[in-house]
Short mmCIF file of C-alpha atoms in Angstrom, two decimals:
data_model
loop_
_atom_site.label_atom_id
_atom_site.label_comp_id
_atom_site.label_asym_id
_atom_site.label_seq_id
_atom_site.Cartn_x
_atom_site.Cartn_y
_atom_site.Cartn_z
CA UNK R 21 111.48 138.16 285.31
CA UNK R 22 114.96 137.69 286.68
CA UNK R 23 115.91 139.76 289.73
CA UNK R 24 118.95 139.18 291.93
CA UNK R 25 119.62 135.90 290.02
CA UNK R 26 116.64 134.16 290.38
CA UNK R 27 113.59 134.00 287.96
CA UNK R 28 110.04 134.84 289.35
CA UNK R 29 107.56 135.59 289.16
CA UNK R 30 104.82 138.91 290.11
CA UNK R 31 101.52 139.68 291.44
CA UNK R 32 99.85 139.74 288.61
CA UNK R 33 100.52 139.68 284.58
CA UNK R 34 99.72 141.54 280.79
CA UNK R 35 98.70 140.28 277.87
CA UNK R 36 100.89 140.29 274.55
CA UNK R 37 98.72 141.00 272.14
CA UNK R 38 100.29 139.75 268.32
CA UNK R 39 99.60 142.75 266.43
CA UNK R 40 99.26 140.08 263.06
CA UNK R 41 95.98 138.87 264.73
CA UNK R 42 95.75 141.13 267.05
CA UNK R 43 94.92 138.12 269.96
CA UNK R 44 96.53 137.46 273.31
CA UNK R 45 99.75 135.55 272.34
CA UNK R 46 100.19 135.09 275.90
CA UNK R 47 101.17 137.07 279.43
CA UNK R 48 103.96 138.46 281.08
CA UNK R 49 104.39 139.63 284.65
CA UNK R 50 103.16 142.69 285.39
CA UNK R 51 105.46 143.98 287.80
CA UNK R 52 105.41 146.51 290.86
CA UNK R 53 106.81 149.20 292.42
CA UNK R 54 108.66 146.35 295.05
CA UNK R 55 110.22 144.13 292.38
CA UNK R 56 111.97 147.04 290.51
CA UNK R 57 113.31 147.57 293.85
CA UNK R 58 114.50 144.71 294.79
CA UNK R 59 115.76 145.17 290.73
CA UNK R 60 117.96 148.19 291.36
CA UNK R 61 118.90 147.14 294.77
CA UNK R 62 120.89 143.86 293.59
CA UNK R 63 122.31 145.86 291.06
CA UNK R 64 123.86 147.99 293.39
CA UNK R 65 124.70 145.22 295.90
CA UNK R 66 125.87 143.52 292.89
CA UNK R 67 128.72 146.42 291.35
CA UNK R 68 129.15 147.31 294.66
CA UNK R 69 130.34 144.33 297.20
CA UNK R 70 131.53 142.47 293.52
CA UNK R 71 134.48 142.04 291.56
CA UNK R 72 132.80 142.13 288.83
CA UNK R 73 133.20 145.71 287.72
CA UNK R 74 137.35 144.75 287.41
CA UNK R 75 137.83 140.80 287.46
CA UNK R 76 138.14 141.37 283.36
CA UNK R 77 138.52 137.70 282.58
CA UNK R 78 135.64 136.22 284.49
CA UNK R 79 133.71 138.77 282.61
CA UNK R 80 134.75 137.42 279.78
CA UNK R 81 133.91 134.02 280.54
CA UNK R 82 131.05 135.31 281.54
CA UNK R 83 129.67 136.42 278.49
CA UNK R 84 131.53 134.32 275.50
CA UNK R 85 128.35 131.81 277.94
CA UNK R 86 126.14 134.17 277.09
CA UNK R 87 126.40 134.06 273.01
CA UNK R 88 127.20 130.47 273.08
CA UNK R 89 123.74 130.49 274.76
CA UNK R 90 121.84 133.24 271.57
CA UNK R 91 124.10 131.15 269.34
CA UNK R 92 121.96 127.53 270.22
CA UNK R 93 118.28 129.86 270.59
CA UNK R 94 118.75 131.87 267.89
CA UNK R 95 116.16 130.55 266.13
CA UNK R 96 113.74 130.63 269.11
CA UNK R 97 114.68 134.72 268.87
CA UNK R 98 113.55 134.71 265.55
CA UNK R 99 110.19 132.54 266.62
CA UNK R 100 109.62 135.86 269.26
CA UNK R 101 110.68 138.94 267.49
CA UNK R 102 108.26 137.20 264.61
CA UNK R 103 105.54 136.95 267.47
CA UNK R 104 105.44 139.70 269.28
CA UNK R 105 107.07 142.53 266.99
CA UNK R 106 105.65 141.40 263.76
CA UNK R 107 108.74 141.48 262.18
CA UNK R 108 108.59 139.54 258.66
CA UNK R 109 111.14 136.15 259.20
CA UNK R 110 112.89 137.19 256.49
CA UNK R 111 114.18 140.73 258.04
CA UNK R 112 114.81 138.64 261.76
CA UNK R 113 118.78 138.69 260.10
CA UNK R 114 119.03 142.17 260.56
CA UNK R 115 117.91 141.35 264.73
CA UNK R 116 119.16 137.93 265.44
CA UNK R 117 122.11 137.02 262.75
CA UNK R 118 123.91 140.37 262.45
CA UNK R 119 123.99 140.07 265.96
CA UNK R 120 126.03 137.39 267.11
CA UNK R 121 129.47 137.78 266.38
CA UNK R 122 128.95 141.13 268.02
CA UNK R 123 128.37 139.31 271.64
CA UNK R 124 131.50 137.70 270.47
CA UNK R 125 132.97 140.57 269.95
CA UNK R 126 132.57 141.75 272.52
CA UNK R 127 132.99 139.43 275.39
CA UNK R 128 136.54 139.80 274.24
CA UNK R 129 136.06 143.51 274.14
CA UNK R 130 136.00 143.02 278.17
CA UNK R 131 139.62 141.09 278.87
CA UNK R 132 141.02 143.01 276.36
CA UNK R 133 140.08 146.14 276.33
CA UNK R 134 142.88 148.74 277.23
CA UNK R 135 141.35 149.47 280.99
CA UNK R 136 145.02 151.58 282.33
CA UNK R 137 147.13 153.41 279.86
CA UNK R 138 149.70 156.20 280.63
CA UNK R 139 149.04 160.08 280.95
CA UNK R 140 150.75 162.03 278.21
CA UNK R 141 154.82 163.08 279.68
CA UNK R 142 154.59 160.39 281.77
CA UNK R 143 152.03 162.23 284.07
CA UNK R 144 150.33 159.53 285.33
CA UNK R 145 147.68 156.77 284.53
CA UNK R 146 144.09 157.55 282.88
CA UNK R 147 142.08 154.77 283.93
CA UNK R 148 139.17 153.95 282.81
CA UNK R 149 136.38 152.07 284.83
CA UNK R 150 132.15 151.51 284.98
CA UNK R 151 129.79 154.07 285.51
CA UNK R 152 127.87 151.75 288.01
CA UNK R 153 124.71 150.59 287.55
CA UNK R 154 123.38 151.04 284.13
CA UNK R 155 119.32 151.22 284.00
CA UNK R 156 118.69 149.63 280.20
CA UNK R 157 114.87 150.84 279.07
CA UNK R 158 114.30 149.48 275.08
CA UNK R 159 111.98 150.39 273.09
CA UNK R 160 109.57 147.32 270.85
CA UNK R 161 110.76 148.44 267.44
CA UNK R 162 114.40 146.28 267.33
CA UNK R 163 114.05 143.06 269.43
CA UNK R 164 117.34 141.40 269.91
CA UNK R 165 119.81 144.62 268.35
CA UNK R 166 119.11 146.98 271.76
CA UNK R 167 120.21 143.63 274.08
CA UNK R 168 123.04 143.61 271.65
CA UNK R 169 124.20 147.62 271.46
CA UNK R 170 122.65 148.21 275.11
CA UNK R 171 122.58 146.19 278.30
CA UNK R 172 126.04 143.65 276.48
CA UNK R 173 127.95 146.21 276.35
CA UNK R 174 127.68 148.19 279.70
CA UNK R 175 128.01 144.45 281.38
CA UNK R 176 131.44 143.86 279.15
CA UNK R 177 132.06 147.07 280.48
CA UNK R 178 131.53 146.16 284.18
CA UNK R 179 128.52 147.34 284.53
CA UNK R 180 125.42 145.78 285.86
CA UNK R 181 122.43 146.23 284.62
CA UNK R 182 119.42 146.72 285.32
CA UNK R 183 116.67 146.57 282.38
CA UNK R 184 112.74 147.48 281.27
CA UNK R 185 111.60 145.98 278.45
CA UNK R 186 108.46 147.33 276.57
CA UNK R 187 105.13 146.39 277.16
CA UNK R 188 104.63 145.33 273.65
CA UNK R 189 107.57 143.46 273.51
CA UNK R 190 109.10 141.76 276.81
CA UNK R 191 109.68 138.13 275.03
CA UNK R 192 112.60 138.08 273.95
CA UNK R 193 113.98 140.35 277.00
CA UNK R 194 112.83 137.70 279.83
CA UNK R 195 113.93 134.11 277.50
CA UNK R 196 117.76 136.16 277.19
CA UNK R 197 116.85 136.35 281.10
CA UNK R 198 115.99 132.66 281.22
CA UNK R 199 119.35 131.78 279.33
CA UNK R 200 121.39 133.89 281.77
CA UNK R 201 119.66 132.61 284.79
CA UNK R 202 120.26 128.76 283.83
CA UNK R 203 123.28 129.23 281.39
CA UNK R 204 126.03 131.97 282.81
CA UNK R 205 128.02 132.16 285.43
CA UNK R 206 126.94 135.81 285.61
CA UNK R 207 126.04 136.80 289.98
CA UNK R 208 123.54 137.91 291.22
CA UNK R 209 122.21 141.13 290.27
CA UNK R 210 124.41 142.39 287.19
CA UNK R 211 121.53 141.63 285.41
CA UNK R 212 117.90 142.30 286.19
CA UNK R 213 115.03 142.66 284.35
CA UNK R 214 111.82 143.84 285.19
CA UNK R 215 108.46 143.42 282.90
CA UNK R 216 105.72 145.98 283.20
CA UNK R 217 102.63 147.53 281.46
CA UNK R 218 103.30 150.05 283.54
CA UNK R 219 105.10 153.30 282.63
CA UNK R 220 105.21 154.56 285.80
CA UNK R 221 108.12 151.82 286.33
CA UNK R 222 110.42 153.10 284.07
CA UNK R 223 110.60 156.80 285.58
CA UNK R 224 111.13 154.76 289.24
CA UNK R 225 114.43 153.73 287.62
CA UNK R 226 115.46 156.33 285.63
CA UNK R 227 114.65 158.50 288.79
CA UNK R 228 116.38 156.18 291.65
CA UNK R 229 119.17 158.16 292.96
CA UNK R 230 120.95 153.96 292.91
CA UNK R 231 121.27 154.08 289.15
CA UNK R 232 123.78 155.58 287.69
CA UNK R 233 123.51 155.99 283.99
CA UNK R 234 120.35 155.54 282.13
CA UNK R 235 120.39 154.03 278.66
CA UNK R 236 117.30 154.53 276.24
CA UNK R 237 115.73 154.35 272.59
CA UNK R 238 112.56 155.36 271.92
CA UNK R 239 111.49 158.70 270.65
CA UNK R 240 112.37 162.03 271.41
CA UNK R 241 109.37 163.42 273.64
CA UNK R 242 109.99 160.07 275.73
CA UNK R 243 113.40 160.93 275.89
CA UNK R 244 113.02 164.50 276.76
CA UNK R 245 111.21 163.42 280.03
CA UNK R 246 114.21 160.83 280.64
CA UNK R 247 116.13 163.13 280.38
CA UNK R 248 114.36 165.44 283.18
CA UNK R 249 114.01 162.97 285.20
CA UNK R 250 117.37 161.77 285.15
CA UNK R 251 118.46 165.29 285.83
CA UNK R 252 117.04 165.38 289.32
CA UNK R 253 120.81 163.13 289.82
CA UNK R 254 122.73 164.37 286.98
CA UNK R 255 122.75 160.90 285.32
CA UNK R 256 125.39 159.38 282.52
CA UNK R 257 122.56 159.48 279.13
CA UNK R 258 122.80 158.44 276.36
CA UNK R 259 119.57 158.33 274.29
CA UNK R 260 119.05 157.19 270.67
CA UNK R 261 116.08 159.41 269.28
CA UNK R 262 114.14 159.95 266.77
CA UNK R 263 114.51 160.46 262.93
CA UNK R 264 113.53 161.82 259.91
CA UNK R 265 116.75 160.94 258.11
CA UNK R 266 117.60 162.42 253.61
CA UNK R 267 117.91 160.08 251.33
CA UNK R 268 119.77 162.90 249.34
CA UNK R 269 119.92 161.69 245.40
CA UNK R 270 121.76 164.08 242.90
CA UNK R 271 121.03 163.37 239.38
CA UNK R 272 124.40 161.53 238.20
CA UNK R 273 123.23 159.33 241.38
CA UNK R 274 122.29 155.43 240.53
CA UNK R 275 118.68 156.52 241.16
CA UNK R 276 116.62 152.42 240.60
CA UNK R 277 119.25 152.26 243.46
CA UNK R 278 118.89 154.80 246.11
CA UNK R 279 114.43 154.80 245.68
CA UNK R 280 115.01 150.73 246.46
CA UNK R 281 116.77 151.54 249.26
CA UNK R 282 114.36 153.61 251.25
CA UNK R 283 111.12 151.63 249.95
CA UNK R 284 113.12 148.46 251.35
CA UNK R 285 113.46 150.64 254.40
CA UNK R 286 110.35 150.81 254.48
CA UNK R 287 108.61 147.03 254.33
CA UNK R 288 111.50 145.34 255.85
CA UNK R 289 110.29 146.78 260.08
CA UNK R 290 107.32 148.31 258.62
CA UNK R 291 108.99 151.58 258.51
CA UNK R 292 109.61 151.06 262.27
CA UNK R 293 112.90 152.43 262.33
CA UNK R 294 114.15 155.13 264.01
CA UNK R 295 117.44 155.81 260.97
CA UNK R 296 114.47 155.19 258.27
CA UNK R 297 115.25 157.54 255.04
CA UNK R 298 112.10 158.49 254.66
CA UNK R 299 112.42 161.61 253.32
CA UNK R 300 113.29 160.98 249.43
CA UNK R 301 114.87 164.47 247.87
CA UNK R 302 115.26 164.09 244.03
CA UNK R 303 117.09 166.35 241.61
CA UNK R 304 113.58 168.44 239.58
CA UNK R 305 115.20 167.10 236.93
CA UNK R 306 114.63 163.11 237.71
CA UNK R 307 111.59 163.97 240.05
CA UNK R 308 108.81 162.27 238.41
CA UNK R 309 111.41 159.58 237.53
CA UNK R 310 111.47 159.28 240.47
CA UNK R 311 107.67 158.70 242.05
CA UNK R 312 107.27 156.44 238.85
CA UNK R 313 110.31 154.01 240.30
CA UNK R 314 108.53 153.87 244.09
CA UNK R 315 105.77 153.54 243.32
CA UNK R 316 106.24 150.72 240.52
CA UNK R 317 108.54 149.07 243.90
CA UNK R 318 105.81 149.85 246.25
CA UNK R 319 102.82 148.07 244.91
CA UNK R 320 104.91 144.88 244.54
CA UNK R 321 105.26 144.79 248.44
CA UNK R 322 104.19 141.72 249.46
CA UNK R 323 101.74 142.93 252.98
CA UNK R 324 100.98 139.91 255.41
CA UNK R 325 101.88 137.32 257.80
CA UNK R 326 104.54 138.08 259.21
CA UNK R 327 105.84 134.62 259.33
CA UNK R 328 104.91 133.37 255.60
CA UNK R 329 108.83 134.06 253.44
CA UNK R 330 107.09 135.93 251.55
CA UNK R 331 106.25 138.46 253.29
CA UNK R 332 107.83 141.66 252.68
CA UNK R 333 105.85 143.82 255.06
CA UNK R 334 103.95 142.90 258.24
CA UNK R 335 101.73 145.25 260.94
CA UNK R 336 102.33 147.86 262.89
CA UNK R 337 103.53 147.87 266.99
CA UNK R 338 99.54 148.37 268.46
CA UNK R 339 96.48 149.60 266.97
CA UNK R 340 96.83 153.14 268.18
CA UNK R 341 100.49 153.44 266.60
CA UNK R 342 98.78 152.59 262.99
CA UNK R 343 95.90 154.77 263.62
CA UNK R 344 98.18 157.54 264.80
CA UNK R 345 99.87 156.71 261.21
CA UNK R 346 97.05 157.20 258.99
CA UNK R 347 96.18 160.60 260.90
CA UNK R 348 99.51 161.84 260.44
CA UNK R 349 98.80 160.48 255.99
CA UNK R 350 95.31 162.73 256.66
CA UNK R 351 97.07 165.76 257.28
CA UNK R 352 99.32 165.25 254.67
CA UNK R 353 96.53 164.75 252.42
CA UNK R 354 94.61 168.15 253.82
CA UNK R 355 98.61 170.09 253.54
CA UNK R 356 99.12 169.85 249.46
CA UNK R 357 100.82 166.23 249.29
CA UNK R 358 99.41 164.06 246.55
CA UNK R 359 99.43 159.76 247.01
CA UNK R 360 100.42 158.73 244.65
CA UNK R 361 100.87 155.04 246.59
CA UNK R 362 98.77 153.56 249.72
CA UNK R 363 97.55 156.31 252.52
CA UNK R 364 95.16 153.65 254.03
CA UNK R 365 94.99 149.87 255.16
CA UNK R 366 96.02 146.73 253.09
CA UNK R 367 93.14 144.23 252.35
CA UNK R 368 93.95 141.81 255.56
CA UNK R 369 91.46 140.44 256.82
CA UNK R 370 92.96 141.33 260.70
CA UNK R 371 96.45 142.88 262.24
CA UNK R 372 97.46 146.45 262.61
CA UNK R 373 98.73 147.18 258.91
CA UNK R 374 98.64 149.98 257.15
CA UNK R 375 99.93 150.20 253.33
CA UNK R 376 102.75 150.98 251.60
CA UNK R 377 102.42 154.22 251.52
CA UNK R 378 104.03 157.15 248.89
CA UNK R 379 103.61 160.94 249.35
CA UNK R 380 104.72 163.03 246.76
CA UNK R 381 104.94 167.19 246.67
CA UNK R 382 105.59 167.20 249.71
CA UNK R 383 106.47 170.52 251.46
CA UNK R 384 109.92 170.57 253.25
CA UNK R 385 108.30 172.63 256.35
CA UNK R 386 105.27 170.62 256.25
CA UNK R 387 103.99 168.11 259.16
CA UNK R 388 104.81 164.97 257.58
CA UNK R 389 108.59 166.29 256.06
CA UNK R 390 108.86 167.30 259.91
CA UNK R 391 107.29 164.94 261.80
CA UNK R 392 108.58 161.20 262.64
CA UNK R 393 105.78 158.65 261.80
CA UNK R 394 107.91 155.58 262.35
CA UNK R 395 105.46 153.69 259.61
CA UNK R 396 105.57 153.12 255.49
CA UNK R 397 105.43 156.31 255.15
CA UNK R 398 108.04 158.10 252.14
CA UNK R 399 108.05 161.03 251.18
CA UNK R 400 109.31 163.36 247.96
CA UNK R 401 110.70 165.86 247.69
CA UNK R 402 111.83 168.17 244.78
CA UNK R 403 115.55 169.72 244.77
CA UNK R 404 117.52 172.46 242.37
CA UNK R 405 120.95 171.81 243.07
CA UNK R 406 123.41 170.38 245.96
CA UNK R 407 122.90 173.80 247.82
CA UNK R 408 119.16 172.83 247.76
CA UNK R 409 119.27 169.23 248.63
CA UNK R 410 121.95 170.33 251.76
CA UNK R 411 118.73 172.71 253.19
CA UNK R 412 115.96 170.21 252.60
CA UNK R 413 117.59 167.49 254.54
CA UNK R 414 118.93 170.38 257.84
CA UNK R 415 115.58 171.47 257.74
CA UNK R 416 114.88 169.40 260.74
CA UNK R 417 115.16 169.06 264.05
CA UNK R 418 116.63 165.36 263.61
CA UNK R 419 119.79 164.65 262.59
CA UNK R 420 119.75 161.08 262.90
CA UNK R 421 121.45 159.28 259.53
CA UNK R 422 121.46 160.51 256.14
CA UNK R 423 122.01 159.25 252.59
CA UNK R 424 123.81 160.70 249.31
CA UNK R 425 123.35 159.44 245.94
CA UNK R 426 126.75 160.77 243.10
CA UNK R 427 128.49 159.30 239.97
CA UNK R 428 131.17 161.68 241.70
CA UNK R 429 132.40 160.63 244.54
CA UNK R 430 134.02 163.55 246.15
CA UNK R 431 130.68 165.57 245.22
CA UNK R 432 128.87 162.96 247.20
CA UNK R 433 130.87 163.49 250.13
CA UNK R 434 131.60 167.00 249.76
CA UNK R 435 127.13 167.15 250.09
CA UNK R 436 127.71 164.72 253.47
CA UNK R 437 130.01 166.11 255.75
CA UNK R 438 127.29 169.08 255.18
CA UNK R 439 124.23 167.80 256.18
CA UNK R 440 123.50 167.66 260.07
CA UNK R 441 123.43 164.15 261.15
CA UNK R 442 125.83 161.19 263.05
CA UNK R 443 125.30 159.07 260.22
CA UNK R 444 125.29 159.06 255.96
CA UNK R 445 125.92 156.69 253.67
CA UNK R 446 127.60 157.66 250.24
CA UNK R 447 126.09 155.49 247.13
CA UNK R 448 124.52 152.41 249.94
CA UNK R 449 127.80 152.24 251.56
CA UNK R 450 127.43 149.61 254.94
CA UNK R 451 128.73 150.17 257.98
CA UNK R 452 127.11 149.48 260.56
CA UNK R 453 128.48 147.63 263.34
CA UNK R 454 132.07 149.00 263.01
CA UNK R 455 130.57 152.80 263.63
CA UNK R 456 128.86 154.65 266.25
CA UNK R 457 125.29 154.99 265.77
CA UNK R 458 123.73 158.29 267.08
CA UNK R 459 122.06 161.38 266.62
CA UNK R 460 123.09 165.01 265.79
CA UNK R 461 120.37 168.07 267.51
CA UNK R 462 117.12 166.55 268.61
CA UNK R 463 117.64 162.58 267.69
CA UNK R 464 120.58 162.02 270.63
CA UNK R 465 123.05 162.03 273.34
CA UNK R 466 125.77 159.23 272.87
CA UNK R 467 127.10 156.61 270.40
CA UNK R 468 125.84 152.91 270.07
CA UNK R 469 127.99 150.46 267.91
CA UNK R 470 130.87 149.88 267.54
CA UNK R 471 133.97 150.76 270.06
CA UNK R 472 132.33 153.93 270.62
CA UNK R 473 129.11 152.28 271.72
CA UNK R 474 131.10 149.69 274.54
CA UNK R 475 132.89 153.56 275.54
CA UNK R 476 129.57 155.07 276.62
CA UNK R 477 129.30 152.72 280.10
CA UNK R 478 132.66 153.65 281.54
CA UNK R 479 134.19 156.60 283.30
CA UNK R 480 137.28 158.13 282.39
CA UNK R 481 139.54 158.93 285.35
CA UNK R 482 143.12 160.33 285.60
CA UNK R 483 145.88 159.40 288.25
CA UNK R 484 148.74 161.64 289.82
CA UNK R 485 151.36 159.81 290.28
CA UNK R 486 155.02 160.37 292.19
#
């Protein structure tokens, strides 16, 4: 762990379990409440007692050092993601390679962002400044991505941070903590990393009055609890929560490309992606054709050891999560869904695996259509026309992601504008780091990525001048 500039141990450790082998691959420090208290105190002192928040050039220098260290150790980060998360090595480009330019961008932004600008009509100054102490509560599914889109933007904006990694994936965060301690000039207390097997320490962090802001990624159910915990001290919140995103294929859309997009997402991270396009909405005229395409693609997915470059789908994160997915598939069967592909576990000797699963004839109001599965499960739903596609897409408590496919760009845009979701792509367009990522409805609060993600970690002050 990293607390107040020092790499420290706790009184005990907890096991890091490989989702691929079901074996212990190592250990992480199991922090106590006293450890968390020390980390919060260090972050508070560093924010209140140093010029970290105001010395923009120094922050750029430190974050450039960190970015360089991360780039030099990218292969080790890749190995960690494969080992503790079970992501296929061929998919680590998303969690590692595409993130490296963002680190450099944030380092530059730390110095070049316009923190002060004139108010209209010469009335004074509009100033943007750091929020204070940020609690970064990380989930387990995205590896290094969450550091890039939570911790580094918070630091670039001048905040100090206490990072609480998910207990399922502690090593990525502790590895970066070591780089901070050994390879950068980041002052003591600016970054603190506290690993723990107990959710009680996350509660301690989000409730502590010395913490000014909480940035959390995880399920909507846990997000609601985080909101309640932060409410006592009215903390600023950024919540990136669940999704049940719709992939809408219009009758003139590229069906093969659309289906390939959904199947690709269902296997790259074993479906453990909040923005996965898990509902495939097909026109009735092409419904069976789309099901056949998806079934063929899913049957071709190579499931196995994530360290093998031939593998396209690795394991789920834990036995409990695997069993939850299988339970939802069983519920879908009971509620009338037709299992076209999968529905169980693959023929592997060990590991927390679930088969690629394709469910057809899914009722839009059924449990499987309304619940975030967070696994390799795709629901196919027939729709009559564009209007019904929009209604079905919006029939969800979530609103995180989406996609529309049509040969008519304006028609696709018309549908995209009507879908209540924070991000949506037309014909497979990629926007990613240059656009805001976040949700409508119960998919979250605030935005990550791009300039918007950086600005979430800033307060706004109006200074009147006469």
